[in-house]
Amino acid sequence: MQVQADTDTPRSSPAGPTPGLRHDWSMQDAQALYALPFNDLVFQAQSLHRQHFDPNQIQLSTLLSIKTGGCPEDCAYCPQSVRHDTDVPSENLLDTTAVVTAARAARAAGATRFCMGAAWRRPKEADFQQVLKMVEAVKALGLETCLTMGMLTEDQASRLKGQGLDFYNHNLDTSPEFYGEIITTRTFQDRLATLEHVRNSGMAVCCGGIVGMGESAQDRLSMLIQLANLPRHPESVPINLLVRVEGTPLYEVSDIDPLEFVRIIALTRIMMPLSVVRLSAGRDDMSDELHALCFLAGANSVFYGDRLLTAGNASVDRDRRLFERLGLKAGPV
Ligand code: SAM
Ligand code: DTB
Ligand code: SF4
C-alpha cells in the first residue's frame, strides 16, 4: 500500500488538514498494513520516518503530576481514580515554586518539554488560574509546555493558548467500540469535543492511547483510525503500554505480544507520518531490544525522568546508556 505524504509539507497547520496527508483510513486499509510480514511493515515505517525526521534524533518530555489522586472519573487503568483502592494518595495542587523547581531539573537533565498532569475531570476556575501561572513560569525557563487536566471548554483552551501553552494532551485512550469497558463517566464524544477546542485554539494537540488493556487487535486499529481521521493529525501521538497497578480493575490483564506492540508503533508512524510518535508509559518493563525495535518502527519521543505521573519510568541513567548504545541524539525532532 502506498502512503502519500510530501517530504516538504509543514509539520503542522493550525488552520486544518495538512495537504498530502490521509484522513480517510478504513479498517480494511489498516488491516492490510497490520497483516504485512513484520520486516515489510517495519521497513515501510522506517522509510517514511526518515523522509520526514532525522532517524537518530529523539525528543524528550518530562512529566510532573501537579495534582495527584482523588479523581472522580472511573478510568479502569488509572491508579488516580477514587473508585479504585490503590496506594496513590490524594494531594492538593502543587504551588508554582515546586513546579518551577521540577521544571528546572528536567531542563538540566536534557528534556525539551515539560508536561504537567492533573487528576481532574475538568479544571475549576480557581485551579485553572493557578495553572495559568505555572504555564507562564515554565515557559519562561525556555521549555516547551504541555498540560493534561481533563476536559476543556473552548474559552479555557484559548486562555491557555494565550498564556503560551504549546501542547495540550488529551487521549482517546482506546477504540470507540471498547471504550465503554474502560470508562463510563466520560464519553468518547466528550473527548472529541475537548480535542476540537484545543485544535481550534491553535495549540498543538497531543493525543494517543493505551494498548494492553484487554482490547482486540481490531480495537487497536480502530483507535489509530480515529486518530488519523481527525480533522488534523495530532502533532504528538503518545502510545502507552498499560502500566498495571494493583487495586485497579486491569491489574490482572494479560500481557500483549511485544512484536504486536511494535506493529502498532509502525502503523502509527505510517498512518500519521508527520506526527511525533511517543513511546510512552510502560517502558520500565521493556527491554533495550524492544525499545530499539520501537525506534526503528518510527517512535521518536519518550517520557524522560524516573517517574511518569505516579508510576515508575525507565530511569534517566538507563535511558542515557540506551541512547548512547543506539547513537540517538536528544533534542527537538
Ligand atoms: N485526568 C486527565 C485526563 O484523564 O484527561 C489527565 C491525566 S491522565 C493520567 C492522562 C493519560 O494517562 C490517560 O488518558 C491515559 O491515557 C494515561 N494513563 C493513565 N494511567 C495509565 C496507566 N496505568 N497505564 C498507561 N497509561 C495510563
Ligand atoms: C500520556 O499519554 N501518558 C502520560 C501522559 N500522557 C500524561 C501519563 C502516563 C501515566 C502512567 C501512570 C501513572 O504514572 O500514573
Ligand atoms: Fe482521572 Fe485522568 Fe485518571 Fe481518568 S485518567 S481517573 S480522568 S486522572
XYZ file of C-alpha atoms and ligand atoms in Angstrom:
383
model
C 0.000 0.000 0.000
C 1.344 3.412 -0.944
C 1.134 6.207 1.603
C 1.113 9.689 0.209
C 2.951 12.443 2.044
C 5.111 15.236 0.636
C 8.617 15.476 2.002
C 8.450 19.220 2.320
C 4.989 19.591 3.819
C 4.974 21.676 7.013
C 4.753 19.634 10.237
C 1.575 21.326 11.415
C -1.087 23.554 10.039
C -3.281 25.274 12.610
C -5.933 26.056 10.009
C -6.854 22.486 9.107
C -5.700 19.337 7.332
C -2.149 19.262 6.000
C -2.029 18.729 2.232
C -0.755 15.286 1.269
C -1.824 13.545 4.487
C -4.617 10.991 4.540
C -7.674 11.386 6.779
C -9.756 8.638 5.187
C -8.321 5.455 6.679
C -10.636 2.460 6.591
C -10.440 -0.696 8.695
C -9.525 -2.575 5.532
C -6.544 -0.257 4.890
C -5.295 -0.621 8.463
C -5.761 -4.392 8.466
C -3.819 -4.695 5.192
C -0.859 -2.934 6.802
C -1.179 -4.902 10.028
C -1.119 -8.187 8.104
C 2.171 -7.400 6.337
C 5.196 -9.532 7.180
C 6.948 -7.850 10.135
C 10.045 -6.878 8.137
C 7.976 -5.301 5.355
C 5.888 -3.322 7.849
C 8.863 -2.012 9.835
C 10.782 -1.217 6.644
C 7.837 0.811 5.315
C 7.505 2.672 8.626
C 11.231 3.413 8.865
C 11.383 4.555 5.207
C 8.573 7.028 5.803
C 10.103 8.064 9.117
C 13.384 9.095 7.538
C 11.613 11.080 4.795
C 10.322 13.420 7.488
C 12.619 13.137 10.504
C 16.239 12.657 11.419
C 16.121 8.925 12.307
C 18.776 9.345 15.016
C 17.115 12.174 16.890
C 14.784 11.735 19.876
C 12.584 14.258 21.681
C 12.434 14.089 25.499
C 9.436 15.211 27.574
C 9.443 15.139 31.362
C 6.208 14.608 33.295
C 5.161 16.060 36.623
C 1.944 15.308 38.459
C 0.849 18.759 39.658
C -2.334 17.422 41.267
C -2.306 13.768 42.260
C -5.106 11.296 43.020
C -8.686 11.702 44.192
C -10.062 11.850 40.635
C -13.842 11.321 40.322
C -13.576 9.557 36.922
C -13.626 5.753 36.712
C -10.906 5.038 34.090
C -10.187 1.339 34.687
C -6.443 1.681 34.030
C -5.825 4.627 36.306
C -4.347 4.481 39.818
C -5.580 8.051 40.499
C -9.315 7.288 40.374
C -11.125 7.469 43.743
C -13.076 4.406 42.630
C -10.006 2.146 42.882
C -8.208 1.131 46.041
C -4.576 1.890 45.165
C -1.614 3.223 47.144
C -1.788 6.629 45.405
C -2.570 9.376 47.947
C -4.845 12.363 47.187
C -2.882 15.589 47.148
C -3.642 19.274 46.556
C -2.460 21.278 43.563
C 1.281 21.955 43.892
C 2.438 25.524 44.243
C 4.182 27.240 41.343
C 7.583 27.265 43.078
C 7.611 23.468 43.381
C 6.628 23.128 39.726
C 9.362 25.526 38.585
C 11.954 23.629 40.651
C 10.977 20.369 38.936
C 10.975 22.034 35.509
C 14.489 23.425 36.048
C 15.704 19.939 36.998
C 14.070 18.467 33.870
C 15.759 21.100 31.699
C 19.136 20.425 33.349
C 18.715 16.686 32.679
C 18.114 17.347 28.964
C 14.323 17.466 28.498
C 12.981 19.950 25.941
C 9.335 19.751 27.019
C 7.735 19.804 30.462
C 4.328 18.110 30.790
C 2.125 18.852 33.769
C -0.682 16.423 34.627
C -3.638 16.966 36.954
C -6.077 14.267 38.097
C -9.249 16.197 37.319
C -12.371 15.534 35.289
C -12.163 19.208 34.309
C -10.389 22.174 35.968
C -12.270 24.535 38.323
C -11.768 28.275 37.711
C -9.547 28.956 40.783
C -7.298 25.992 39.940
C -7.288 26.974 36.293
C -5.907 30.420 37.158
C -3.191 28.828 39.274
C -2.255 26.531 36.381
C -2.038 29.512 34.002
C 0.682 30.930 36.298
C 2.549 27.612 36.192
C 2.456 27.543 32.397
C 3.856 31.076 32.244
C 6.636 30.262 34.730
C 7.683 27.019 32.961
C 7.612 28.723 29.558
C 9.903 31.442 30.932
C 12.567 28.739 31.502
C 12.720 28.206 27.729
C 10.989 24.822 27.855
C 8.096 23.743 25.665
C 4.985 23.399 27.798
C 2.392 20.636 27.817
C -0.583 20.148 30.095
C -3.178 17.461 30.694
C -6.004 18.119 33.139
C -9.173 16.661 31.663
C -11.925 18.264 29.636
C -11.588 21.894 28.490
C -14.099 24.427 27.215
C -13.370 26.472 24.092
C -12.689 29.501 26.311
C -10.239 27.624 28.553
C -8.345 26.336 25.521
C -7.936 29.826 24.126
C -6.830 31.230 27.510
C -4.169 28.502 27.752
C -3.015 29.293 24.232
C -2.865 32.983 25.181
C -0.683 32.113 28.165
C 1.838 30.365 25.918
C 0.873 26.713 26.373
C 2.382 24.776 23.461
C 0.641 21.359 23.736
C -2.486 20.003 25.385
C -2.570 16.242 25.987
C -5.948 14.559 25.864
C -6.018 10.911 24.810
C -8.721 8.907 23.065
C -7.350 6.013 25.130
C -8.938 3.194 23.081
C -11.352 2.405 20.253
C -14.926 3.758 20.369
C -16.090 0.096 20.445
C -14.038 -0.890 23.535
C -14.349 2.485 25.282
C -17.366 1.535 27.425
C -15.370 -1.302 29.015
C -12.796 1.185 30.273
C -14.568 4.444 31.185
C -18.226 5.159 31.952
C -18.028 8.663 33.449
C -16.974 10.489 30.259
C -17.958 9.677 26.676
C -15.798 9.238 23.604
C -17.687 12.229 22.174
C -16.644 14.343 25.217
C -13.040 13.604 24.316
C -13.537 14.607 20.686
C -15.127 17.880 21.838
C -12.125 18.793 24.017
C -9.774 17.925 21.166
C -11.752 20.218 18.880
C -11.471 23.080 21.375
C -7.709 22.578 21.641
C -7.272 22.343 17.858
C -9.363 25.459 17.264
C -7.298 27.429 19.790
C -4.216 26.906 17.598
C -2.379 24.895 20.258
C -0.639 21.691 19.225
C -2.580 18.538 20.081
C -1.007 15.623 21.927
C -3.395 12.681 21.595
C -2.944 8.943 21.622
C -4.000 5.972 23.683
C -3.189 2.845 25.614
C -2.638 -0.709 24.427
C -2.643 -3.848 26.564
C -5.964 -3.258 28.347
C -7.530 -6.492 27.044
C -8.686 -4.912 23.773
C -8.605 -6.835 20.472
C -6.196 -6.156 17.615
C -9.155 -4.660 15.743
C -9.729 -2.226 18.651
C -6.129 -1.054 18.413
C -6.514 -0.419 14.686
C -9.836 1.308 15.274
C -8.176 3.672 17.759
C -5.435 4.526 15.237
C -8.067 5.114 12.538
C -9.873 7.548 14.877
C -6.601 9.424 15.483
C -5.544 9.524 11.819
C -9.017 10.566 10.623
C -9.254 13.569 12.974
C -9.528 16.862 11.019
C -5.799 17.338 11.679
C -3.323 14.651 12.750
C -2.284 15.248 16.379
C 1.169 16.837 16.345
C 2.193 14.380 19.053
C 0.856 10.810 19.449
C 1.644 9.046 22.743
C 1.289 5.264 22.604
C 1.132 3.955 26.171
C 1.536 0.326 27.148
C -0.731 -0.234 30.146
C 1.082 0.068 33.478
C -0.792 -2.479 35.585
C -1.310 -1.020 39.023
C -2.510 -3.114 41.947
C -6.006 -2.118 43.014
C -7.139 -1.101 39.503
C -9.604 -3.357 37.629
C -6.991 -4.008 34.920
C -4.284 -5.256 37.280
C -4.586 -8.877 36.131
C -4.982 -8.301 32.390
C -2.670 -10.447 30.182
C 0.495 -9.199 28.512
C 0.431 -8.282 24.870
C 2.967 -9.815 22.482
C 5.840 -7.259 22.276
C 6.054 -7.707 18.495
C 2.361 -6.783 18.209
C 3.230 -3.636 20.124
C 5.979 -2.816 17.597
C 3.438 -3.295 14.806
C 1.176 -0.702 16.454
C 4.059 1.775 16.608
C 4.796 1.107 12.905
C 1.146 1.669 11.964
C 1.068 4.898 13.955
C 4.108 6.146 12.024
C 2.647 5.134 8.644
C -0.843 6.499 9.277
C 0.404 9.816 10.765
C 3.759 10.317 9.026
C 4.434 13.870 10.224
C 3.418 13.352 13.853
C 5.919 12.829 16.628
C 5.235 9.314 17.960
C 5.936 8.944 21.664
C 6.812 5.586 23.183
C 5.052 6.467 26.436
C 4.044 4.617 29.613
C 5.237 1.054 30.157
C 8.891 1.481 29.133
C 10.146 0.382 32.531
C 9.193 -3.201 31.647
C 10.539 -3.063 28.069
C 13.953 -4.468 27.150
C 16.538 -2.333 25.355
C 15.930 -4.507 22.294
C 12.198 -3.769 22.316
C 12.961 -0.058 22.653
C 15.297 -0.337 19.634
C 12.586 -2.020 17.539
C 10.060 0.683 18.500
C 12.506 3.418 17.435
C 13.135 1.526 14.176
C 9.357 1.379 13.644
C 9.139 5.176 13.923
C 8.867 6.196 17.585
C 10.893 9.387 18.081
C 9.978 10.646 21.526
C 9.811 9.309 25.092
C 8.825 10.397 28.568
C 12.151 11.006 30.248
C 12.565 11.010 34.011
C 12.486 8.443 36.795
C 8.716 8.851 37.242
C 5.730 9.203 34.946
C 2.831 10.752 36.935
C 2.546 8.265 39.801
C 4.208 5.176 38.287
C 7.880 4.448 37.725
C 9.539 5.018 34.350
C 12.758 3.761 32.751
C 15.406 5.610 34.763
C 17.339 8.581 33.394
C 20.599 6.627 33.787
C 19.240 3.695 31.837
C 17.895 5.965 29.068
C 21.227 7.751 28.747
C 23.026 4.418 28.328
C 20.413 3.244 25.834
C 20.627 6.412 23.705
C 24.421 6.078 23.731
C 24.240 2.420 22.617
C 21.838 3.317 19.812
C 23.611 6.517 18.751
C 20.420 8.516 19.394
C 20.777 12.246 19.968
C 18.317 14.004 22.293
C 16.776 17.282 21.151
C 13.961 18.682 19.048
C 12.963 16.329 16.194
N -7.068 13.456 34.232
C -6.710 13.854 32.936
C -7.403 13.037 31.875
O -7.532 11.829 32.022
O -7.803 13.612 30.866
C -5.214 13.880 32.679
C -4.291 12.854 33.311
S -4.453 11.174 32.747
C -3.418 10.353 33.908
C -3.583 11.150 31.192
C -3.484 9.857 30.435
O -2.552 8.982 31.056
C -4.715 8.994 30.307
O -5.612 9.452 29.339
C -4.110 7.651 29.906
O -4.008 7.552 28.502
C -2.732 7.685 30.547
N -2.635 6.713 31.652
C -3.134 6.833 32.897
N -2.894 5.744 33.638
C -2.204 4.889 32.854
C -1.666 3.580 33.046
N -1.812 2.925 34.197
N -1.003 2.995 32.033
C -0.868 3.657 30.848
N -1.359 4.892 30.607
C -2.020 5.495 31.584
C 0.197 10.057 28.230
O -0.276 9.659 27.145
N 0.833 9.282 29.112
C 1.244 10.040 30.263
C 0.813 11.477 29.896
N 0.116 11.308 28.659
C 0.122 12.326 30.851
C 0.728 9.501 31.554
C 1.098 8.068 31.826
C 0.615 7.718 33.194
C 1.085 6.383 33.650
C 0.577 6.023 35.006
C 0.993 6.951 36.107
O 2.136 7.421 36.165
O 0.157 7.216 36.982
Fe -8.865 10.806 36.396
Fe -7.376 11.142 34.237
Fe -7.002 9.025 35.867
Fe -9.177 9.115 34.350
S -7.052 9.022 33.623
S -9.103 8.601 36.541
S -9.597 11.307 34.345
S -6.655 11.153 36.355
